[in-house]
PDB file of N, CA and C in Angstrom:
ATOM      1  N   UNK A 207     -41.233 153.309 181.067  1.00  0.00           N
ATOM      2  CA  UNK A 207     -42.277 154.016 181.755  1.00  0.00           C
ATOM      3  C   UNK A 207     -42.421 155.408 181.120  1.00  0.00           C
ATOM      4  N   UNK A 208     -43.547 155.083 180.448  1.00  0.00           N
ATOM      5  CA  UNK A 208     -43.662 157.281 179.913  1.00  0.00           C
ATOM      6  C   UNK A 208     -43.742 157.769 181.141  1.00  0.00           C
ATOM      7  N   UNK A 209     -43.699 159.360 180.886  1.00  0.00           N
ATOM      8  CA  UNK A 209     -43.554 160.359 181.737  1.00  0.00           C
ATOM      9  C   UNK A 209     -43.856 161.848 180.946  1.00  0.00           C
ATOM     10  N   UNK A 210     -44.624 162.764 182.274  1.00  0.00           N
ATOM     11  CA  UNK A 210     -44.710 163.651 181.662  1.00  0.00           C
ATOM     12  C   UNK A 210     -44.522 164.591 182.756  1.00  0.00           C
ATOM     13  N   UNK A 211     -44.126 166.030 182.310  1.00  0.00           N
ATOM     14  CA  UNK A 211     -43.481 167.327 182.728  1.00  0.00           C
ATOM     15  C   UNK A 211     -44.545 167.891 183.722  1.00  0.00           C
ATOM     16  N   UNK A 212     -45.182 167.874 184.788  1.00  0.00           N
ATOM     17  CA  UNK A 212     -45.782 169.001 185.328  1.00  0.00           C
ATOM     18  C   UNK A 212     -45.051 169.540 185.587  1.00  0.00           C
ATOM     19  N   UNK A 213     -45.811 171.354 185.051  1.00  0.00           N
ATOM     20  CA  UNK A 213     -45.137 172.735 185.107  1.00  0.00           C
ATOM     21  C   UNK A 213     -45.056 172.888 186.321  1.00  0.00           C
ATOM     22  N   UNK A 214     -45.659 172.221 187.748  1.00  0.00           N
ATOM     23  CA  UNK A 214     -45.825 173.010 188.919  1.00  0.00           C
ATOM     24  C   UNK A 214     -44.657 171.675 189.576  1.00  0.00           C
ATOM     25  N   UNK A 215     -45.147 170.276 189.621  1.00  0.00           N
ATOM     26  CA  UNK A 215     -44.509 169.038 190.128  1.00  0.00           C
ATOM     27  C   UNK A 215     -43.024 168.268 189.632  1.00  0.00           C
ATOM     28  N   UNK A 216     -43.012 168.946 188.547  1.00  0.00           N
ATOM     29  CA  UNK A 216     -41.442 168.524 187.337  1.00  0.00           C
ATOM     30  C   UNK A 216     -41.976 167.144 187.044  1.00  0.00           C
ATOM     31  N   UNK A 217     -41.298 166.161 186.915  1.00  0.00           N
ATOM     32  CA  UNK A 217     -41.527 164.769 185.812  1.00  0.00           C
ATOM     33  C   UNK A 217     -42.086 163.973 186.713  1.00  0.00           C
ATOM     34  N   UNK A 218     -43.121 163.471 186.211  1.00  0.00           N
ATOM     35  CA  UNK A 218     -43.965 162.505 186.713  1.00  0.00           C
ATOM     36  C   UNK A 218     -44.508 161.164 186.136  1.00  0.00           C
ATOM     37  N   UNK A 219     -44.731 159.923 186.577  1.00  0.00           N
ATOM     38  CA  UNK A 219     -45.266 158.744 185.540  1.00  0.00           C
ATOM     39  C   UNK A 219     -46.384 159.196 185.283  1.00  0.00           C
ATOM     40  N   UNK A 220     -47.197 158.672 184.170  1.00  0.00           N
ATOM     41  CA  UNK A 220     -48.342 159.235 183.303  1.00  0.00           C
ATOM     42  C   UNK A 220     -49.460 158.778 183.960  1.00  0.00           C
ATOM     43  N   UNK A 221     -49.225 157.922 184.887  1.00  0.00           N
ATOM     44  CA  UNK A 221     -50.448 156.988 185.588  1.00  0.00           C
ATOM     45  C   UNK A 221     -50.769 158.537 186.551  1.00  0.00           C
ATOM     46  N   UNK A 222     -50.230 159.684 187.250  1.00  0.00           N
ATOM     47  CA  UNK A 222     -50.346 160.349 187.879  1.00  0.00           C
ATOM     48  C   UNK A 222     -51.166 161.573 187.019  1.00  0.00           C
ATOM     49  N   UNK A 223     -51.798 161.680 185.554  1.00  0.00           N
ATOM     50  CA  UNK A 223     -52.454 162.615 185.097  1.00  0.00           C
ATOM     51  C   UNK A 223     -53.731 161.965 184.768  1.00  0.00           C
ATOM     52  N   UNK A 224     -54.666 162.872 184.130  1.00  0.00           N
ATOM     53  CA  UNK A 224     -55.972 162.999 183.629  1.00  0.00           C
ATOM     54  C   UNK A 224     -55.780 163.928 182.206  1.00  0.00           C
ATOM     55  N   UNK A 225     -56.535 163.270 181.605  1.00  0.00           N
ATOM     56  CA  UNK A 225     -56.941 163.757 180.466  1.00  0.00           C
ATOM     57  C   UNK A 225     -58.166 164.310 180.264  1.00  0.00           C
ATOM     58  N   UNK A 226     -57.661 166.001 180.017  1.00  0.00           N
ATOM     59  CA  UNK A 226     -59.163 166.528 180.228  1.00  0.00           C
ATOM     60  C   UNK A 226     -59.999 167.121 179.176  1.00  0.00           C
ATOM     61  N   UNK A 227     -59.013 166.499 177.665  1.00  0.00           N
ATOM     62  CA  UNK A 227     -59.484 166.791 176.404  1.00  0.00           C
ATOM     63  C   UNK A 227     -58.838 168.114 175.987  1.00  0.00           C
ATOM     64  N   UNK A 228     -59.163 168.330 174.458  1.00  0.00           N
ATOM     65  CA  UNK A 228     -58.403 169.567 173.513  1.00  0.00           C
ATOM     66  C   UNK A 228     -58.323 170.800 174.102  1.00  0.00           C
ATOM     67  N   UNK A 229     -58.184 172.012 173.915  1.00  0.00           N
ATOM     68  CA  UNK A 229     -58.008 173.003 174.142  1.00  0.00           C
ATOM     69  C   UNK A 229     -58.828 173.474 173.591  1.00  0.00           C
ATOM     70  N   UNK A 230     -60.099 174.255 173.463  1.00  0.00           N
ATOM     71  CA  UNK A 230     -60.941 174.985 172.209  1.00  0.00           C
ATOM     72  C   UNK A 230     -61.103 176.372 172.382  1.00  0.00           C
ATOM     73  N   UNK A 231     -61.365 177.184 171.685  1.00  0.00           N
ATOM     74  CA  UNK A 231     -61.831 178.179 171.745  1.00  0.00           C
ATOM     75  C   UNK A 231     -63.291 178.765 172.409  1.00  0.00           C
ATOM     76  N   UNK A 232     -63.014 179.718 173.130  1.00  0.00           N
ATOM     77  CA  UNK A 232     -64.468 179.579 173.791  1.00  0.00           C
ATOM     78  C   UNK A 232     -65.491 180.848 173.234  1.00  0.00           C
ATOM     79  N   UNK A 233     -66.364 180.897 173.675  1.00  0.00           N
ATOM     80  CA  UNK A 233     -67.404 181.512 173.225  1.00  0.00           C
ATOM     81  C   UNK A 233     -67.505 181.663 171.430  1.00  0.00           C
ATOM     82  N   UNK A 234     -68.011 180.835 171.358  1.00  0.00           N
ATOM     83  CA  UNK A 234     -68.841 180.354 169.892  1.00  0.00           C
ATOM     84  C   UNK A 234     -69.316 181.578 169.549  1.00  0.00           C
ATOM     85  N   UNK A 235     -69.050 182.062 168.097  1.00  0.00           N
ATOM     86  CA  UNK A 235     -69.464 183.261 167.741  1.00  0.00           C
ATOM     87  C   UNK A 235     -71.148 183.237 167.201  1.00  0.00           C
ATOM     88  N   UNK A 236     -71.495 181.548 166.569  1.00  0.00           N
ATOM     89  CA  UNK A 236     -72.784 181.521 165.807  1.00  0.00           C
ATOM     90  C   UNK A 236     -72.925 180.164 166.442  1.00  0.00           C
ATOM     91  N   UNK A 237     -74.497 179.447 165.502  1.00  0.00           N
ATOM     92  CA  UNK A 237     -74.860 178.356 166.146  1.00  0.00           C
ATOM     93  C   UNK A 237     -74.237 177.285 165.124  1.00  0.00           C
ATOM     94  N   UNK A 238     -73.672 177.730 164.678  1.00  0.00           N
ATOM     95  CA  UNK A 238     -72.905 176.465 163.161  1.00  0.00           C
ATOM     96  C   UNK A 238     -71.794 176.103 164.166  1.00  0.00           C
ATOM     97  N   UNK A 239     -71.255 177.482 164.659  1.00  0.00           N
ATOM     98  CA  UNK A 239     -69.547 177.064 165.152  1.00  0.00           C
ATOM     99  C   UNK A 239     -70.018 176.193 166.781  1.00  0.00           C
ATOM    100  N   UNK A 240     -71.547 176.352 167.388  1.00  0.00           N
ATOM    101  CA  UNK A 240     -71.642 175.633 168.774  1.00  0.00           C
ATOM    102  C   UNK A 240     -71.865 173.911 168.457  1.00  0.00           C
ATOM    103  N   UNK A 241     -72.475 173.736 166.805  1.00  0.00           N
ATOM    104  CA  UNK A 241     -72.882 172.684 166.266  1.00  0.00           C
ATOM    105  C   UNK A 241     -70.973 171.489 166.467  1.00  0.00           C
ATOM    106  N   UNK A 242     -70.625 172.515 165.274  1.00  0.00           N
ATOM    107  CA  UNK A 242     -69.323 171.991 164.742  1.00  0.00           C
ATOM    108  C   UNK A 242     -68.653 171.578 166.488  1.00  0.00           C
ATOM    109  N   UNK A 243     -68.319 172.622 167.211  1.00  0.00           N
ATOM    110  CA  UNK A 243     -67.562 171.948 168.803  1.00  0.00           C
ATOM    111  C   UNK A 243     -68.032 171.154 168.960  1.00  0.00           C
ATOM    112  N   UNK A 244     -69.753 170.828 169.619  1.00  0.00           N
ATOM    113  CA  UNK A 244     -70.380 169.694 170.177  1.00  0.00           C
ATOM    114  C   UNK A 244     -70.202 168.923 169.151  1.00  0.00           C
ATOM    115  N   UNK A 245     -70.697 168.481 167.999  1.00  0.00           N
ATOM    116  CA  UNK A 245     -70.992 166.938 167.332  1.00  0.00           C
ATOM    117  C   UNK A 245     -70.084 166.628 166.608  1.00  0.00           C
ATOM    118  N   UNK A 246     -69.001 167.203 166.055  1.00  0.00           N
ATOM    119  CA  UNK A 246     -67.892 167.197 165.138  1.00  0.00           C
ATOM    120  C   UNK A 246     -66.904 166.814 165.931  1.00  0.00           C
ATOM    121  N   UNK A 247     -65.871 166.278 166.513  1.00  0.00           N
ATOM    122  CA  UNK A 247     -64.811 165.873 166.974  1.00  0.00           C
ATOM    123  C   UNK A 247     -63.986 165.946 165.908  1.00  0.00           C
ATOM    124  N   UNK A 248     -62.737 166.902 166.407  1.00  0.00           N
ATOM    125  CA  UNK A 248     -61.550 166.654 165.556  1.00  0.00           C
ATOM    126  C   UNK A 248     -60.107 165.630 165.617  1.00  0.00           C
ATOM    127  N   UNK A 249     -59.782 164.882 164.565  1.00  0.00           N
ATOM    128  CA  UNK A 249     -58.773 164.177 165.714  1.00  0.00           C
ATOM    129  C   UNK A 249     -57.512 164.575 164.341  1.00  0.00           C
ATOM    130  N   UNK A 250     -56.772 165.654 164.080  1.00  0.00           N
ATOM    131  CA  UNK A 250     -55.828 165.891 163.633  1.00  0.00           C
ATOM    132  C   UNK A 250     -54.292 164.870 163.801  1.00  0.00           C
ATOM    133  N   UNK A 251     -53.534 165.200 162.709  1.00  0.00           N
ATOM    134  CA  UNK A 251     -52.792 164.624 163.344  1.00  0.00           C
ATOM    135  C   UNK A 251     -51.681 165.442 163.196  1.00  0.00           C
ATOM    136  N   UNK A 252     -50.519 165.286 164.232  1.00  0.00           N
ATOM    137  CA  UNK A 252     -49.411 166.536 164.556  1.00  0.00           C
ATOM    138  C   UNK A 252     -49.659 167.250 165.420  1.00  0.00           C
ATOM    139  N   UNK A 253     -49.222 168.171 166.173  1.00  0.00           N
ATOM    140  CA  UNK A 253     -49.434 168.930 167.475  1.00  0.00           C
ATOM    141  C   UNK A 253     -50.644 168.952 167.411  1.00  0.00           C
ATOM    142  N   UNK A 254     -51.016 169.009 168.918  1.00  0.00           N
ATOM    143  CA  UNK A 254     -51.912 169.459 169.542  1.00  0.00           C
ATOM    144  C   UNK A 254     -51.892 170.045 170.767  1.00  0.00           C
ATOM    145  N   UNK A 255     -52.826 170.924 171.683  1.00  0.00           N
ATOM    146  CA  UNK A 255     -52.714 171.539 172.605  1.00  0.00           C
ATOM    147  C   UNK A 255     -54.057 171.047 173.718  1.00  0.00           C
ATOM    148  N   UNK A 256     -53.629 170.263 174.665  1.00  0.00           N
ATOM    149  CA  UNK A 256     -54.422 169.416 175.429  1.00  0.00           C
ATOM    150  C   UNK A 256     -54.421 169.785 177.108  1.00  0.00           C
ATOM    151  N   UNK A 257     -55.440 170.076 177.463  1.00  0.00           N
ATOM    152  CA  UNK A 257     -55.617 170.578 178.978  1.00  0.00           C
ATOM    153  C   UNK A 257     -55.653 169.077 179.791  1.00  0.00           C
ATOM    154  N   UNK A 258     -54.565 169.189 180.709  1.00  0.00           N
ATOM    155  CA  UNK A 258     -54.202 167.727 181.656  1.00  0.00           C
ATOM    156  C   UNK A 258     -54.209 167.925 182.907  1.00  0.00           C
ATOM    157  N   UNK A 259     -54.564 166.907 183.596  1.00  0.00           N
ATOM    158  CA  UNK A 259     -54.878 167.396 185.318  1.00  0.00           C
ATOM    159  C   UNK A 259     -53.594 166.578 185.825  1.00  0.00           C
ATOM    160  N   UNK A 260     -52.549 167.086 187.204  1.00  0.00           N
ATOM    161  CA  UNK A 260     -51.877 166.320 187.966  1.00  0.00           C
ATOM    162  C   UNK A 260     -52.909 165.848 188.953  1.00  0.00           C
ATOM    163  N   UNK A 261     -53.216 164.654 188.931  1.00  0.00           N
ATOM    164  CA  UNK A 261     -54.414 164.132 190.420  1.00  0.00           C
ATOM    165  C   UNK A 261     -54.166 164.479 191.946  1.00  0.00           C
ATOM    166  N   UNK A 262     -52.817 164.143 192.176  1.00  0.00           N
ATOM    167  CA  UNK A 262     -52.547 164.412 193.753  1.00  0.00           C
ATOM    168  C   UNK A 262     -51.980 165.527 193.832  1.00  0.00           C
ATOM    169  N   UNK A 263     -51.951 166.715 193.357  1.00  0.00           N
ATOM    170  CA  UNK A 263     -51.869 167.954 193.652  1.00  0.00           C
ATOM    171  C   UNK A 263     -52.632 168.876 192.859  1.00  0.00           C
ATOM    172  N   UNK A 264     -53.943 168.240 192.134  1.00  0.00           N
ATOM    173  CA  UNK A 264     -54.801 168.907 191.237  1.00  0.00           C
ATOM    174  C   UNK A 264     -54.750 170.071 190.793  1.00  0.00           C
ATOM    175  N   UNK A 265     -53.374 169.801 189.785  1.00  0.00           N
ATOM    176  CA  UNK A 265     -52.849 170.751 189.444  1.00  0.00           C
ATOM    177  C   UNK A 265     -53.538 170.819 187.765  1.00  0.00           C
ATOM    178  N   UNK A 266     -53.905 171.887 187.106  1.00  0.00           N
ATOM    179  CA  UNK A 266     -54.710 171.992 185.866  1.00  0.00           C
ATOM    180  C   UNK A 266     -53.503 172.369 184.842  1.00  0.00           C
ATOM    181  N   UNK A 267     -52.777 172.172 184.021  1.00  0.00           N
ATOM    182  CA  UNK A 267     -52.480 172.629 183.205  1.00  0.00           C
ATOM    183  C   UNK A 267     -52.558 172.511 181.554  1.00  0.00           C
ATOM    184  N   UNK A 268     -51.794 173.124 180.465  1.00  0.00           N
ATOM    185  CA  UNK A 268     -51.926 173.145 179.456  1.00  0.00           C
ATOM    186  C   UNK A 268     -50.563 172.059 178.500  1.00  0.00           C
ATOM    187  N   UNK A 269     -50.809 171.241 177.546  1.00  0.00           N
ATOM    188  CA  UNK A 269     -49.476 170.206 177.385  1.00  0.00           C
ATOM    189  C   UNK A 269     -49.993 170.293 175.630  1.00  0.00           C
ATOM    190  N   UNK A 270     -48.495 170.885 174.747  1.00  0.00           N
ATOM    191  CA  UNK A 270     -49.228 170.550 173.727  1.00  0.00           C
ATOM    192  C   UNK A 270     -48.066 169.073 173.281  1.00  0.00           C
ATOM    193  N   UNK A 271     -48.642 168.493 172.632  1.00  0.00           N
ATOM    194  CA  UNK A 271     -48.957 167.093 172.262  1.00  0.00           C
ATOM    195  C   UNK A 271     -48.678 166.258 170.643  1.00  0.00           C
ATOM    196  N   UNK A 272     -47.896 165.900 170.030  1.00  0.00           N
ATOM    197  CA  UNK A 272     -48.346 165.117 168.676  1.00  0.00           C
ATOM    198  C   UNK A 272     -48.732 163.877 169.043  1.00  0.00           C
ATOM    199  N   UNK A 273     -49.698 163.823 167.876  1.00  0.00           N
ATOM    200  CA  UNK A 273     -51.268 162.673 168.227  1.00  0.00           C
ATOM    201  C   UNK A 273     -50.425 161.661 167.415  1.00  0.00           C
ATOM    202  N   UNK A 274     -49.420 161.934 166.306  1.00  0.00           N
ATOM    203  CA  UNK A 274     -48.998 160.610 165.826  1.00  0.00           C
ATOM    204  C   UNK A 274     -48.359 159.871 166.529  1.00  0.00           C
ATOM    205  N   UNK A 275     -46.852 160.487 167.244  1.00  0.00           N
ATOM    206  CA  UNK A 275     -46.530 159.556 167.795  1.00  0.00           C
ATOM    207  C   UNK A 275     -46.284 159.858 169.575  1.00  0.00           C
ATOM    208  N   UNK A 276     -47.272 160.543 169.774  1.00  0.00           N
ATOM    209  CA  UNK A 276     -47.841 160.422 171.808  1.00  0.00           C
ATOM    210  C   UNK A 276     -46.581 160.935 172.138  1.00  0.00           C
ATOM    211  N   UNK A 277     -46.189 162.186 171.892  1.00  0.00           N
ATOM    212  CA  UNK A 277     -45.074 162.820 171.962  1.00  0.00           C
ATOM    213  C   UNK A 277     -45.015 163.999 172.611  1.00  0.00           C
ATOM    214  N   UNK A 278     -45.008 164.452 174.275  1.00  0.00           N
ATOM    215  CA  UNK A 278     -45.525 165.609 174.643  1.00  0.00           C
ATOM    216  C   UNK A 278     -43.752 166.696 174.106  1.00  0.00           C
ATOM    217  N   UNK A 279     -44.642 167.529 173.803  1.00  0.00           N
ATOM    218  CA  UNK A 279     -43.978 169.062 173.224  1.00  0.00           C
ATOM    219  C   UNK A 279     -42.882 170.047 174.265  1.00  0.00           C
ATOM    220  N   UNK A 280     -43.968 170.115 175.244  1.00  0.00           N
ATOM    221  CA  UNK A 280     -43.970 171.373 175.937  1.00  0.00           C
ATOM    222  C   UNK A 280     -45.367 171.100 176.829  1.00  0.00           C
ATOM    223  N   UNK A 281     -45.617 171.497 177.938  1.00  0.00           N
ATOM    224  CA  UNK A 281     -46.363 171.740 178.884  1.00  0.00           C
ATOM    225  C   UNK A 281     -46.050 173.616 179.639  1.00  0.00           C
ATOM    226  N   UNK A 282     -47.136 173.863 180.044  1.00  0.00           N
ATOM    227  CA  UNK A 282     -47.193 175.464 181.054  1.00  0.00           C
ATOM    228  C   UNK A 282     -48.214 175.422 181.253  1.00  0.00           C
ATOM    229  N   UNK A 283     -48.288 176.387 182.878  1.00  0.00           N
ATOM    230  CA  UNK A 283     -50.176 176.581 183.478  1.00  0.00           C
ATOM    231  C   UNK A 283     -50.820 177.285 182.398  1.00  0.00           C
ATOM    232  N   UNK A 284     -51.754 177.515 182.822  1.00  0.00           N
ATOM    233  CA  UNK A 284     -52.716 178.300 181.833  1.00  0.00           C
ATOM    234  C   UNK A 284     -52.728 180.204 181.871  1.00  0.00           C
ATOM    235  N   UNK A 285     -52.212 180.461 182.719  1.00  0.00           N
ATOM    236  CA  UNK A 285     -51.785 181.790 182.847  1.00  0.00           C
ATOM    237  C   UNK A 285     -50.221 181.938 182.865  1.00  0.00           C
ATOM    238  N   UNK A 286     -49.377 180.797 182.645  1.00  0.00           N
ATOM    239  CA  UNK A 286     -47.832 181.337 182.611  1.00  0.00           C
ATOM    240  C   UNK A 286     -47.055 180.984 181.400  1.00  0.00           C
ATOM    241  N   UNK A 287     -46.178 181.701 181.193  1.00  0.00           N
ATOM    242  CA  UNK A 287     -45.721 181.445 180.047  1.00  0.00           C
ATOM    243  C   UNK A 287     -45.181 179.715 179.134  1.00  0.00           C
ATOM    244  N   UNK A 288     -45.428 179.654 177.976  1.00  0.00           N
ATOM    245  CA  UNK A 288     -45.694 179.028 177.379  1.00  0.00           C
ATOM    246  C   UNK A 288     -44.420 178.427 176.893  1.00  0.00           C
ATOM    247  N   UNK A 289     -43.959 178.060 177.911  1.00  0.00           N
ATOM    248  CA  UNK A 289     -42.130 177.521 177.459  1.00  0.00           C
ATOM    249  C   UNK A 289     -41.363 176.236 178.014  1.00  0.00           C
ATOM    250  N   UNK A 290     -42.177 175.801 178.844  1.00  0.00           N
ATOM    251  CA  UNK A 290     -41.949 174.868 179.622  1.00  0.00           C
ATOM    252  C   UNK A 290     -41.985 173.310 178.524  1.00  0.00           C
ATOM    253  N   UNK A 291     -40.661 173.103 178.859  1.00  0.00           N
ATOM    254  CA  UNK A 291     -40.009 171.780 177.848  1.00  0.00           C
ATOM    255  C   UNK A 291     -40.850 170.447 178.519  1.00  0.00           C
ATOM    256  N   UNK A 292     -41.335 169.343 177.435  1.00  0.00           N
ATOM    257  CA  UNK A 292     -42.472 168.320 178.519  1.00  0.00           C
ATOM    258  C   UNK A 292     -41.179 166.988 178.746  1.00  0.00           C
TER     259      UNK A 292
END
């Protein structure tokens, strides 16, 4: 059974999150860089940093991630520090 770390709930089965897509940078400086976010999808491979929902305590946080082998890193909220083991 995978499992993953909520920062607020501690370890949970994976059936209990949402996937709420990458992490991006916000406010687009030009209309190339609003182009490239919307129609370009990146799918890297090696860490990543992915915003995940807990459902029954709709809890929002931040989980970074390797895409090769579905390997969470580390998870933390979005305002707390960035240390939390996944």
């Amino acid at each position: 059974m995978k499992q993953l770390n909520c920062p607020v709930n501690g370890l949970r089965d994976i059936s209990e999150f949402q996937y709420l897509g990458p992490k991006r940078a916000t406010d687009p400086e030009n209309a190339e860089t609003v182009v490239r976010h919307v129609f370009f999808v990146e799918n890297p491979i090696g860490p990543m940093v992915e915003w995940w929902r807990h459902r029954p305590s709709n809890t929002v946080f931040l989980a970074e991630r390797h895409t090769a082998t579905d390997h969470f890193i580390r998870t933390w909220l979005p305002d707390g520090p960035e240390d939390t083991n996944a």
